[in-house]
XYZ file of C-alpha atoms in Angstrom:
779
model
C 0.000 0.000 0.000
C 1.176 3.542 -0.750
C 0.597 4.602 2.851
C 2.906 1.887 4.153
C 5.701 2.856 1.746
C 5.481 6.498 2.790
C 5.921 5.513 6.415
C 9.177 3.561 5.909
C 12.253 5.372 7.246
C 14.799 3.033 5.683
C 15.022 0.045 3.342
C 17.381 -2.893 3.364
C 18.254 -5.727 0.991
C 20.220 -8.930 1.592
C 23.214 -9.366 -0.778
C 26.135 -11.878 -0.934
C 28.290 -9.140 0.600
C 25.879 -8.706 3.515
C 23.027 -6.339 4.278
C 22.729 -3.187 2.179
C 21.071 -0.535 4.357
C 19.589 2.492 2.559
C 18.809 5.277 5.003
C 16.281 8.022 4.218
C 17.758 11.417 5.045
C 14.360 13.114 5.027
C 12.867 10.534 7.386
C 15.794 10.823 9.812
C 15.480 14.620 9.698
C 11.794 14.322 10.558
C 12.622 11.982 13.453
C 15.213 14.451 14.767
C 12.855 17.449 14.487
C 10.030 15.490 16.053
C 12.249 14.608 18.990
C 13.376 18.214 19.383
C 9.769 19.409 19.320
C 8.844 16.811 21.924
C 11.672 17.854 24.246
C 10.788 21.527 23.872
C 7.244 20.734 24.917
C 8.506 18.762 27.919
C 10.737 21.633 28.993
C 7.860 24.127 28.643
C 5.542 21.865 30.636
C 8.201 21.372 33.334
C 8.772 25.115 33.533
C 5.036 25.821 33.749
C 4.625 23.088 36.378
C 7.258 24.787 38.527
C 5.715 28.241 38.092
C 2.209 26.922 38.805
C 3.462 24.768 41.690
C 4.899 27.731 43.607
C 2.105 30.168 42.719
C 1.191 32.749 44.046
C 4.931 33.188 44.652
C 7.458 33.079 41.823
C 10.582 30.906 41.429
C 12.744 34.037 41.638
C 11.348 34.807 45.089
C 13.331 31.809 46.390
C 16.554 33.637 45.580
C 15.284 36.748 47.340
C 14.530 34.775 50.524
C 17.948 33.073 50.431
C 19.775 36.374 49.987
C 17.734 37.996 52.757
C 18.532 35.180 55.231
C 22.244 35.188 54.335
C 22.364 38.972 54.674
C 20.916 38.856 58.174
C 23.409 36.166 59.139
C 26.309 38.397 58.125
C 24.940 41.076 60.453
C 25.421 38.493 63.243
C 21.693 38.056 63.873
C 19.857 34.748 63.715
C 16.467 35.035 61.956
C 15.943 31.275 62.347
C 15.993 31.388 66.142
C 18.512 28.546 66.271
C 17.064 26.373 63.509
C 20.002 26.978 61.163
C 22.400 25.753 63.851
C 20.222 22.660 64.393
C 20.271 21.920 60.663
C 24.036 22.362 60.626
C 24.449 19.841 63.434
C 22.572 17.154 61.545
C 23.918 18.026 58.110
C 25.540 14.946 56.493
C 28.662 16.564 55.028
C 32.226 15.541 54.328
C 35.105 16.574 56.551
C 36.571 18.691 53.761
C 33.664 21.212 53.952
C 34.520 24.225 56.067
C 32.373 25.421 58.937
C 31.468 28.583 57.041
C 30.396 26.547 54.028
C 28.287 24.304 56.260
C 26.606 27.387 57.692
C 25.782 28.670 54.203
C 24.337 25.310 53.138
C 22.261 25.174 56.322
C 21.021 28.716 55.700
C 20.019 27.824 52.146
C 18.095 24.772 53.400
C 16.371 26.873 56.053
C 15.563 29.554 53.456
C 14.051 26.936 51.145
C 11.876 25.538 53.926
C 10.827 29.055 54.919
C 10.020 29.851 51.285
C 7.888 26.719 50.926
C 6.104 27.558 54.175
C 5.369 31.050 52.898
C 3.992 29.605 49.648
C 1.781 27.197 51.568
C 0.531 30.032 53.785
C -0.160 32.347 50.841
C -1.989 29.607 48.969
C -4.038 28.735 52.051
C -4.919 32.404 52.537
C -5.901 32.744 48.871
C -8.029 29.613 49.127
C -9.829 31.026 52.143
C -10.319 34.341 50.383
C -11.764 32.656 47.294
C -14.203 30.807 49.558
C -15.874 34.137 50.342
C -18.954 34.579 48.162
C -20.975 37.182 50.008
C -19.980 39.757 47.367
C -22.220 37.946 44.894
C -25.338 38.637 46.963
C -24.780 42.375 47.268
C -26.834 44.844 45.275
C -25.421 45.473 41.811
C -23.242 48.586 41.730
C -22.918 48.803 45.511
C -19.948 47.177 47.212
C -19.709 46.839 50.964
C -16.554 47.813 52.851
C -15.986 44.141 53.659
C -16.020 43.241 49.989
C -13.692 46.125 49.150
C -11.176 44.840 51.677
C -11.645 41.312 50.315
C -10.956 42.453 46.743
C -7.776 44.206 47.861
C -6.559 41.111 49.723
C -7.311 38.835 46.766
C -5.273 41.121 44.525
C -2.385 41.060 46.981
C -2.351 37.268 47.319
C -2.993 36.589 43.614
C 0.528 37.403 42.524
C 1.476 38.732 39.097
C 0.790 37.385 35.612
C -0.817 34.071 36.528
C -0.717 31.215 34.029
C -3.837 29.342 32.931
C -3.616 26.748 35.722
C -2.010 28.959 38.390
C -5.138 29.205 40.527
C -5.967 25.497 40.476
C -4.278 24.730 43.802
C -5.928 27.717 45.479
C -9.521 27.155 44.422
C -11.800 25.983 47.252
C -13.518 22.603 47.243
C -17.219 22.444 46.479
C -19.078 22.435 49.834
C -21.750 19.866 50.673
C -24.997 21.691 51.526
C -26.967 20.745 54.622
C -29.699 18.181 54.027
C -32.379 20.420 55.520
C -31.435 23.343 53.248
C -31.493 21.232 50.087
C -34.821 19.619 50.982
C -36.329 23.003 51.823
C -35.215 24.527 48.520
C -36.444 21.486 46.613
C -39.927 21.724 48.126
C -40.033 25.433 47.301
C -39.050 24.648 43.692
C -41.837 22.107 43.113
C -44.597 24.020 44.883
C -45.743 25.896 41.725
C -45.953 22.571 39.847
C -48.094 20.606 42.300
C -51.580 20.874 43.681
C -52.115 20.733 47.444
C -52.564 16.943 47.567
C -49.410 16.139 45.590
C -47.394 18.734 47.447
C -48.485 17.381 50.840
C -47.468 13.874 49.754
C -44.063 15.093 48.525
C -43.542 17.028 51.760
C -44.081 13.862 53.808
C -41.622 11.922 51.640
C -39.059 14.699 52.030
C -39.454 14.919 55.797
C -39.164 11.160 56.150
C -36.001 11.141 54.029
C -34.457 14.071 55.919
C -35.042 12.495 59.327
C -33.851 8.985 58.476
C -31.890 7.832 55.421
C -30.748 11.305 54.396
C -28.400 11.755 57.346
C -26.721 8.421 56.672
C -26.181 9.229 52.991
C -24.969 12.716 53.897
C -22.253 11.254 56.130
C -20.781 9.288 53.225
C -20.977 12.356 50.996
C -19.103 14.504 53.506
C -16.457 11.807 53.768
C -16.012 11.920 50.000
C -15.846 15.722 50.043
C -12.930 15.535 52.507
C -11.066 13.095 50.280
C -11.913 14.255 46.737
C -11.294 17.687 45.252
C -14.920 17.791 44.060
C -17.626 15.513 45.411
C -19.820 15.854 42.297
C -17.763 16.033 39.102
C -16.442 12.466 38.752
C -19.868 10.913 39.435
C -21.544 13.466 37.161
C -19.232 12.617 34.275
C -19.546 8.883 34.888
C -23.282 8.456 35.448
C -24.806 11.327 33.498
C -22.584 11.089 30.416
C -20.390 8.016 30.134
C -22.871 5.378 31.342
C -25.577 6.518 28.960
C -26.208 3.732 26.435
C -28.360 5.712 24.000
C -26.862 7.668 21.082
C -24.800 10.706 22.047
C -25.736 12.378 18.766
C -28.669 14.748 19.474
C -29.034 13.447 23.054
C -25.706 14.744 24.361
C -23.591 16.494 21.716
C -24.171 20.176 20.995
C -23.134 22.606 18.238
C -21.855 26.136 17.599
C -22.483 28.317 14.538
C -20.400 30.565 12.299
C -20.973 34.307 11.875
C -24.619 35.070 11.175
C -24.362 37.719 8.450
C -20.785 37.409 7.193
C -18.862 34.692 5.380
C -15.183 35.784 5.339
C -14.504 33.778 2.155
C -16.665 31.649 -0.134
C -13.769 29.225 -0.713
C -14.197 26.098 1.401
C -10.512 25.132 1.505
C -9.424 28.674 2.360
C -11.826 28.927 5.284
C -10.513 25.594 6.551
C -6.912 26.738 6.104
C -7.287 29.848 8.256
C -9.385 28.347 11.016
C -7.402 25.085 11.336
C -4.257 27.200 11.666
C -6.031 29.262 14.368
C -7.066 26.095 16.227
C -3.451 24.975 16.468
C -2.309 28.440 17.553
C -4.837 28.208 20.373
C -3.536 24.750 21.276
C -0.001 26.141 21.400
C -1.136 28.915 23.754
C -3.004 26.323 25.800
C 0.072 24.101 26.142
C 2.228 27.059 27.137
C -0.528 28.209 29.532
C -0.431 31.634 27.903
C -4.214 31.906 27.952
C -5.310 34.144 30.791
C -7.213 32.382 33.582
C -10.910 32.921 32.941
C -12.533 35.178 35.506
C -16.105 36.190 36.159
C -17.210 39.005 33.895
C -17.986 41.182 36.930
C -14.426 41.114 38.205
C -10.859 40.433 37.168
C -9.851 38.873 40.497
C -12.282 35.950 40.757
C -10.788 33.011 38.831
C -12.722 30.068 37.442
C -11.480 26.490 37.367
C -9.557 25.683 34.187
C -9.369 21.899 34.619
C -11.715 21.241 31.687
C -9.257 22.872 29.262
C -6.800 19.990 29.684
C -8.829 17.604 27.499
C -9.823 20.010 24.740
C -7.545 18.571 22.046
C -6.400 14.992 21.313
C -9.381 13.564 23.189
C -11.934 10.908 22.283
C -14.806 9.202 24.012
C -14.349 5.459 23.472
C -17.363 3.133 23.775
C -17.716 0.326 26.293
C -20.472 -2.190 26.938
C -21.174 -0.863 30.445
C -19.573 2.556 30.392
C -17.586 4.707 27.990
C -14.213 6.233 28.800
C -12.644 9.568 27.909
C -9.126 9.094 26.547
C -6.639 11.920 26.184
C -3.254 11.711 24.456
C -0.250 13.964 24.186
C -0.225 16.428 21.314
C -0.522 14.984 17.840
C 0.748 16.812 14.761
C -2.205 15.957 12.514
C -5.956 16.076 12.068
C -8.311 13.619 10.384
C -10.417 14.940 7.527
C -13.618 13.333 6.191
C -14.774 13.991 2.635
C -17.227 12.006 0.506
C -16.957 8.817 2.522
C -13.146 8.848 2.846
C -10.897 9.563 5.810
C -7.558 11.365 5.395
C -4.709 11.965 7.795
C -3.458 15.530 7.309
C -0.209 16.547 9.006
C -0.187 20.213 9.968
C 3.483 20.291 10.976
C 6.382 20.082 8.554
C 10.034 20.075 9.669
C 8.971 21.143 13.136
C 6.883 24.156 12.101
C 3.147 24.684 11.891
C 1.945 24.881 8.306
C 0.802 28.319 7.190
C -2.903 28.879 6.454
C -2.135 28.902 2.727
C -0.366 25.539 2.979
C -3.236 24.011 4.942
C -5.627 25.352 2.296
C -3.454 23.699 -0.371
C -3.633 20.355 1.460
C -7.387 20.623 2.006
C -7.871 21.356 -1.681
C -5.895 18.208 -2.485
C -8.414 16.226 -0.457
C -11.341 17.949 -2.185
C -9.829 17.137 -5.595
C -8.909 13.549 -4.730
C -10.999 11.259 -7.034
C -10.339 8.010 -5.142
C -13.440 6.121 -3.976
C -14.035 5.031 -0.377
C -12.931 1.585 0.753
C -15.632 -1.036 0.995
C -17.753 -0.188 4.042
C -15.873 3.062 4.734
C -18.370 5.652 3.476
C -20.834 5.403 6.373
C -18.451 4.118 9.039
C -19.063 7.187 11.227
C -22.634 5.998 11.836
C -21.212 3.668 14.496
C -20.501 6.743 16.655
C -24.043 8.037 16.047
C -26.012 4.960 17.111
C -26.421 3.111 20.398
C -23.253 2.704 22.430
C -23.332 -1.047 23.143
C -23.385 -2.159 19.465
C -20.554 0.299 18.765
C -18.539 -1.065 21.702
C -18.983 -4.662 20.503
C -18.131 -3.774 16.901
C -15.049 -1.845 18.030
C -13.792 -4.813 20.006
C -14.537 -7.338 17.268
C -13.561 -5.517 14.077
C -11.240 -2.685 15.123
C -8.936 -4.208 17.740
C -6.148 -5.312 15.388
C -4.665 -4.884 11.937
C -5.301 -2.070 9.518
C -8.649 -1.185 11.095
C -7.031 -0.615 14.474
C -4.324 1.568 12.956
C -6.849 3.708 11.113
C -9.160 3.982 14.116
C -6.219 4.944 16.340
C -5.383 7.640 13.826
C -8.866 9.137 14.145
C -9.057 8.874 17.908
C -5.591 10.327 18.556
C -5.995 13.223 16.112
C -6.012 16.763 17.476
C -9.620 17.071 16.301
C -11.895 15.927 13.470
C -12.735 17.852 10.296
C -15.676 17.221 7.945
C -15.789 18.759 4.452
C -19.437 18.967 3.377
C -20.665 19.386 -0.183
C -23.768 21.209 1.059
C -24.219 24.958 1.460
C -25.472 26.269 4.795
C -26.032 29.516 6.679
C -28.586 32.306 6.536
C -29.328 32.560 2.837
C -31.981 32.375 0.133
C -35.537 33.640 0.052
C -36.336 32.026 3.406
C -33.453 32.849 5.797
C -35.350 31.485 8.807
C -35.729 28.021 7.254
C -32.079 28.070 6.165
C -30.967 28.659 9.776
C -33.099 25.707 10.885
C -31.407 23.480 8.304
C -28.015 24.835 9.345
C -28.667 23.857 12.983
C -29.767 20.346 12.094
C -26.747 19.888 9.845
C -24.362 20.848 12.644
C -26.138 18.741 15.248
C -26.320 15.481 13.307
C -25.435 15.985 9.614
C -26.159 12.830 7.635
C -25.519 10.761 10.765
C -22.336 9.289 9.291
C -20.287 12.290 8.162
C -19.205 13.369 11.663
C -17.156 11.514 14.281
C -19.354 12.163 17.306
C -16.876 10.596 19.755
C -14.189 13.240 19.183
C -13.942 16.095 21.687
C -15.028 18.334 18.832
C -15.528 18.114 15.078
C -15.312 21.130 12.773
C -17.564 21.237 9.707
C -16.698 23.265 6.587
C -19.405 23.783 3.966
C -19.064 24.299 0.230
C -19.968 28.005 0.448
C -17.316 28.807 3.079
C -19.539 28.577 6.154
C -18.360 26.481 9.080
C -19.553 25.211 12.442
C -18.593 22.943 15.305
C -20.053 19.814 16.914
C -18.859 18.931 20.421
C -18.971 15.853 22.616
C -20.210 16.791 26.086
C -18.585 14.476 28.633
C -15.104 16.038 28.679
C -16.234 19.638 29.257
C -19.126 22.077 29.195
C -20.015 24.558 26.460
C -18.361 27.710 27.936
C -14.927 26.075 27.665
C -15.349 25.205 23.990
C -17.033 28.526 23.189
C -13.841 30.293 24.288
C -11.897 28.296 21.688
C -14.580 28.832 19.029
C -14.741 32.597 19.535
C -10.948 32.831 19.397
C -10.900 30.899 16.123
C -13.628 32.991 14.486
C -11.970 36.235 15.552
C -8.437 35.211 14.613
C -9.607 33.870 11.265
C -11.278 37.111 10.219
C -9.426 39.901 12.029
C -5.861 38.577 12.345
C -5.226 36.209 9.423
C -7.634 37.471 6.778
C -7.766 36.599 3.079
C -6.395 38.023 -0.162
C -8.504 39.692 -2.847
C -9.402 36.337 -4.444
C -10.576 34.903 -1.128
C -7.583 32.599 -0.610
C -5.417 32.432 2.501
C -2.434 34.759 2.535
C 1.125 33.517 2.079
C 3.024 31.111 -0.132
C 2.818 27.359 -0.636
C 5.506 24.718 -0.439
C 4.337 22.452 -3.264
C 6.664 19.668 -2.083
C 4.464 18.968 0.916
C 3.570 15.262 1.121
C -0.003 14.534 0.135
C -2.581 13.826 2.861
C -2.618 10.123 3.666
C -5.830 8.260 2.903
C -6.743 5.822 5.660
C -7.372 2.201 4.746
C -10.056 -0.105 6.089
C -11.009 -3.760 5.786
C -14.686 -3.847 6.726
C -16.258 -7.334 6.700
C -19.933 -7.798 5.706
C -20.948 -8.406 9.340
C -19.534 -5.021 10.309
C -21.292 -3.372 7.364
C -24.540 -4.795 8.678
C -23.873 -3.259 12.089
C -23.065 0.063 10.441
C -26.421 -0.055 8.645
C -28.258 -0.830 11.883
C -26.555 2.025 13.739
C -27.328 4.360 10.850
C -31.005 3.386 10.945
C -31.184 4.169 14.678
C -29.375 7.486 14.225
C -31.418 8.479 11.179
C -34.698 7.908 13.008
C -33.430 10.062 15.874
C -32.247 12.831 13.540
C -35.474 12.873 11.518
C -37.464 13.294 14.723
C -35.644 16.480 15.761
C -37.323 19.767 14.907
C -35.234 22.962 15.107
C -35.984 26.647 14.945
C -33.230 29.273 15.113
C -33.938 32.990 14.987
C -32.319 36.296 15.969
C -34.511 38.568 18.105
C -33.587 42.161 17.208
C -36.384 44.301 18.644
C -34.063 45.051 21.562
C -31.231 43.476 23.549
C -29.502 43.627 26.882
C -28.935 47.381 26.533
C -32.611 48.254 26.901
C -33.176 45.476 29.463
C -30.387 46.755 31.726
C -31.782 50.277 31.522
C -34.895 48.801 33.098
C -32.720 47.530 35.993
C -33.363 43.902 35.124
C -30.852 41.106 34.639
C -30.965 40.061 30.935
C -30.815 36.383 31.899
C -33.652 36.744 34.404
C -35.686 38.684 31.835
C -35.275 35.941 29.222
C -36.143 33.227 31.729
C -39.368 35.019 32.621
C -40.168 35.377 28.926
C -39.586 31.631 28.468
C -41.908 30.856 31.395
C -44.611 33.046 29.899
C -44.092 31.597 26.411
C -44.267 28.011 27.678
C -47.431 28.703 29.658
C -49.132 30.243 26.638
C -47.925 27.384 24.431
C -48.787 24.482 26.748
C -51.367 26.037 29.133
C -49.407 24.726 32.109
C -46.169 25.165 34.033
C -43.294 22.685 33.998
C -40.057 21.819 35.716
C -37.476 24.122 34.131
C -33.753 23.476 33.876
C -31.355 26.384 33.503
C -27.663 25.525 33.419
C -25.408 27.359 35.839
C -21.712 26.816 36.462
C -19.821 25.906 39.647
C -16.342 26.702 38.354
C -15.696 28.996 41.307
C -14.715 25.671 42.894
C -12.017 23.228 41.914
C -13.106 20.866 39.113
C -16.544 22.460 39.152
C -18.905 21.866 36.245
C -22.597 22.757 36.337
C -25.567 23.164 38.642
C -29.265 23.548 37.925
C -31.291 26.695 38.465
C -34.963 25.765 38.773
C -36.408 28.806 37.018
C -40.078 27.967 37.529
C -40.804 29.414 40.976
C -43.819 30.592 42.939
C -42.971 34.175 41.949
C -42.603 33.391 38.244
C -45.897 31.517 38.292
C -47.609 34.483 39.933
C -46.077 36.838 37.388
C -47.211 34.731 34.428
C -50.746 34.401 35.761
C -50.985 38.127 36.466
C -49.276 39.288 33.284
C -52.458 40.659 31.707
C -52.872 43.018 34.674
C -50.803 46.194 34.182
C -50.303 46.668 37.923
C -48.643 43.243 38.096
C -45.771 44.615 36.000
C -43.907 45.481 39.199
C -43.595 41.727 39.835
C -41.307 41.215 36.863
C -38.433 43.141 38.425
C -39.039 41.619 41.836
C -38.956 38.169 40.242
C -35.779 39.079 38.368
C -34.071 39.704 41.697
C -35.434 36.409 43.014
C -34.141 34.529 39.959
C -30.694 36.048 40.434
C -30.728 34.768 44.008
C -31.336 31.217 42.755
C -28.538 31.615 40.208
C -26.110 32.866 42.838
C -26.979 30.070 45.225
C -26.286 27.543 42.467
C -22.936 29.150 41.612
C -21.804 29.215 45.247
C -22.445 25.537 45.933
C -25.911 25.837 47.465
C -27.818 24.314 44.560
C -30.368 21.534 44.787
C -29.926 18.988 42.034
C -26.249 17.991 42.210
C -26.542 17.361 45.942
C -29.635 15.184 45.485
C -27.962 13.397 42.567
C -24.936 12.476 44.690
C -27.145 11.327 47.564
C -28.931 9.077 45.076
C -25.616 7.615 43.868
C -24.593 6.858 47.458
C -27.934 5.148 48.081
C -27.327 2.919 45.049
C -23.858 1.996 46.304
C -25.332 1.112 49.708
C -28.152 -0.861 48.110
C -30.911 1.096 49.836
C -34.049 2.535 48.236
C -35.341 6.037 48.833
C -38.851 6.793 47.492
C -38.078 10.506 47.792
C -34.829 10.422 45.777
C -36.291 8.025 43.221
C -39.177 10.373 42.540
C -36.951 13.458 42.421
C -34.514 11.944 39.937
C -37.313 10.696 37.655
C -38.962 14.098 37.152
C -38.769 15.201 33.476
C -37.237 18.550 32.483
C -39.774 19.630 29.865
C -38.105 22.997 29.458
C -34.312 22.731 29.356
C -32.515 26.044 28.859
C -28.959 27.313 28.665
C -27.274 30.609 27.891
C -24.335 30.553 25.490
C -21.721 32.922 26.947
C -19.934 35.557 24.887
C -16.459 35.714 26.414
C -14.108 37.324 23.886
C -16.015 40.448 22.981
C -12.751 42.419 23.079
C -11.612 40.508 19.982
C -14.714 41.704 18.137
C -15.882 45.254 17.534
C -19.678 45.021 17.580
C -20.032 48.795 17.174
C -18.015 49.188 13.956
C -18.615 45.618 12.753
C -22.104 44.627 13.967
C -22.309 42.000 11.227
C -19.560 39.919 12.855
C -21.779 38.211 15.382
C -22.362 34.525 15.912
C -25.825 33.267 16.822
C -24.212 30.906 19.355
C -25.215 27.265 19.432
C -27.804 24.790 20.565
C -28.666 21.260 21.632
C -31.376 18.656 21.276
C -34.493 18.305 23.459
C -34.046 16.611 26.826
C -37.610 15.313 27.229
C -39.676 13.619 24.528
C -42.504 16.087 25.149
C -40.389 19.132 25.956
C -38.249 21.899 24.491
C -34.516 22.531 24.478
C -33.795 26.272 24.383
C -30.381 27.858 24.010
C -30.035 31.618 23.872
C -27.137 33.974 23.258
C -27.187 37.638 24.273
C -25.024 39.391 21.651
C -24.162 43.039 22.129
C -26.848 45.469 23.236
C -29.353 44.883 20.452
C -29.685 41.152 19.733
C -30.752 37.926 21.425
C -30.407 34.696 19.443
C -32.599 31.681 20.213
C -32.123 28.004 19.312
C -35.220 25.886 19.997
C -35.497 22.122 19.605
C -38.221 19.544 20.171
C -39.343 16.195 18.756
C -41.632 16.022 15.756
C -43.206 12.844 17.139
C -44.694 14.794 20.049
C -48.105 16.177 19.034
C -48.087 19.016 21.583
C -44.728 20.665 20.812
C -43.774 22.843 17.865
C -40.585 24.913 17.717
C -41.982 27.594 15.419
C -45.094 28.150 17.529
C -42.954 28.304 20.653
C -40.582 30.733 18.930
C -43.499 32.984 18.009
C -44.602 32.991 21.648
C -41.075 33.964 22.761
C -41.011 36.910 20.342
C -44.409 38.062 21.535
C -43.587 37.639 25.221
C -40.250 39.436 24.941
C -41.838 42.424 23.230
C -44.756 42.569 25.667
C -42.481 42.223 28.679
C -40.228 45.105 27.675
C -43.331 47.211 27.043
C -44.559 46.320 30.514
C -41.280 47.360 32.093
C -41.387 50.639 30.201
C -44.906 51.214 31.520
C -43.772 50.554 35.077
C -40.770 52.866 34.873
C -42.834 55.722 33.426
C -45.447 55.395 36.180
C -43.883 57.076 39.233
C -45.996 55.246 41.806
C -45.307 51.832 40.289
C -41.628 52.700 39.893
C -41.330 53.370 43.642
C -42.869 49.969 44.380
C -40.458 48.244 42.016
C -37.384 49.963 43.484
C -38.520 49.078 47.013
C -38.907 45.436 45.951
C -35.429 45.436 44.442
C -33.949 46.777 47.675
């Protein structure tokens, strides 16, 4: 095979004179450069490990402490209070070392121990400071004196120029809430969803659980919290994601979209060239920890956990019969590209350097122009990752555990990320832009069910008209982490790299670059049958998904904030009103919140349907009830803050349920809680790199964000993205098979409710008497 010949570094032949060895100079050069690149990475990682390990101090501070201790010794004072002399007495040294030299060595050892003690103390102080969250519950724009002092102390103990992972050792552990608090908040959250009889029954179950089994389960959970850095995250990843046996396509994976109104170039290969280059630049910054630690938008001194960034690249979810696993490898120098049923290995490094965007474009174009047909059974191989997990696990073990299939599968799984080149055109276009956005969303979420590799940490899709998008696997990280990468890539592609007048990437091409390597497969008929079965399952799932994506441009967060309302709380109230008008009932509502203020934190649930929101929705047609919307906004923010600071409901109950399963005990209360359907599942897509965009001078360079599939068979999945001051983008999903849900009808209700709600707020703020009531409620 051609691929095998290209991989040979040397050839040898047996002759009567002996063995004739023919070395390949180019191959040996590549081996040397590869080794050098590997050692450079090791040195950088070692250096960063040292800097992060001593943070918030710096390695140079060790020298300062040593010099200070030695200086005081020469003034005939003993800063160690006799410890240096004690160290000198027990110092195992040779007789040839002078007494003065022994004293210096002892002083250096004492200085090192003192330095390490100072680091430990500073880190402990910083950890205690970061455990303070009262600032989050203060009125917006007003900071107490206590918080001002806290901010100053955090700045002092945070050191200078932290690396990406510098704060990891100083972040506090996620606290375990008290059983009584969690039960109380749970009962408050379900009160608007139950009549008196059901609520009384649930209250009895909760009280019985709290007074008996709950305390026993809580003891085990507290024990785990003392031992583990996060008592939730490992179980959440294992039981919510990896143990799921249904398809991850639609059910778990999510997507992100390209710019809404702009396509930087109509050339497919050129768009791929720029953005793939940008992806690898981001990976380089990630490996060097040059990316600034992410902080809350309200402050530059409150760091968020960066642990999820570690598995962004070179990561794959591998199937198992009982549970999947997330595998992460060291950096690879290639990506895998899918086009028209064929898989190609594309190296993006040559002679130790990253290929330029123009060179990557050249290589991508080679793949697009390649006329070779797929191997037998190769074209729809990706459907295995789209179907049920158990058949995929069995097929992987049986057909891909050895030989050429294993080598090709390893190539895909160890790649930096996956790339799909689509022959379709997508984006907002044509006479019906709304319908085109719906098709765009479905294409990114599931494609043709075989032209994505859904197990990869993320797959990038490039369309024929130059549009692109991203599909992400969910178990390794949450959407905010990937959105940071995606925003960087979009911005760097358009505003840093750019294109020439013809729409091609800038720069020159080395035409001697080796061609992308086509992967080979030997797929037996039995495996082809399994591929067909997985495709049938995935296709039925994809066909059942209904999507509606639309930008709401009547107003944005600018006008909402002028009304002294949180944009997120405003949108959640609009969603509650829209759902009630659509379904004529209230439902359990899931809003994703993050817990990354804590080490290895992931998400928590904000139960947005509350007694106050129900009262607001029911009284919405009464103008005097408009004052409730701002009061409810403040109440919603309280729920959000409680979730962010470790006082949420659902993760605690989830972990108690896991402990009960390990102990083999049944809890009617926990069983009922964990079986409740989330008929309205919502999430806000964060915009984190707005400084790389200029929405004032370039308002067209906005992305509509991304979305996900419905969680419940009879419910809606709603993702929204607040872009700038004048736009809110919505992504709505549901299942066509459900007769009572319709994304377009629900979208129309959202538009109507948003417009009516802002009108209501305007009415309140122009009525002086109502305005006084609202401001009193806010205070």
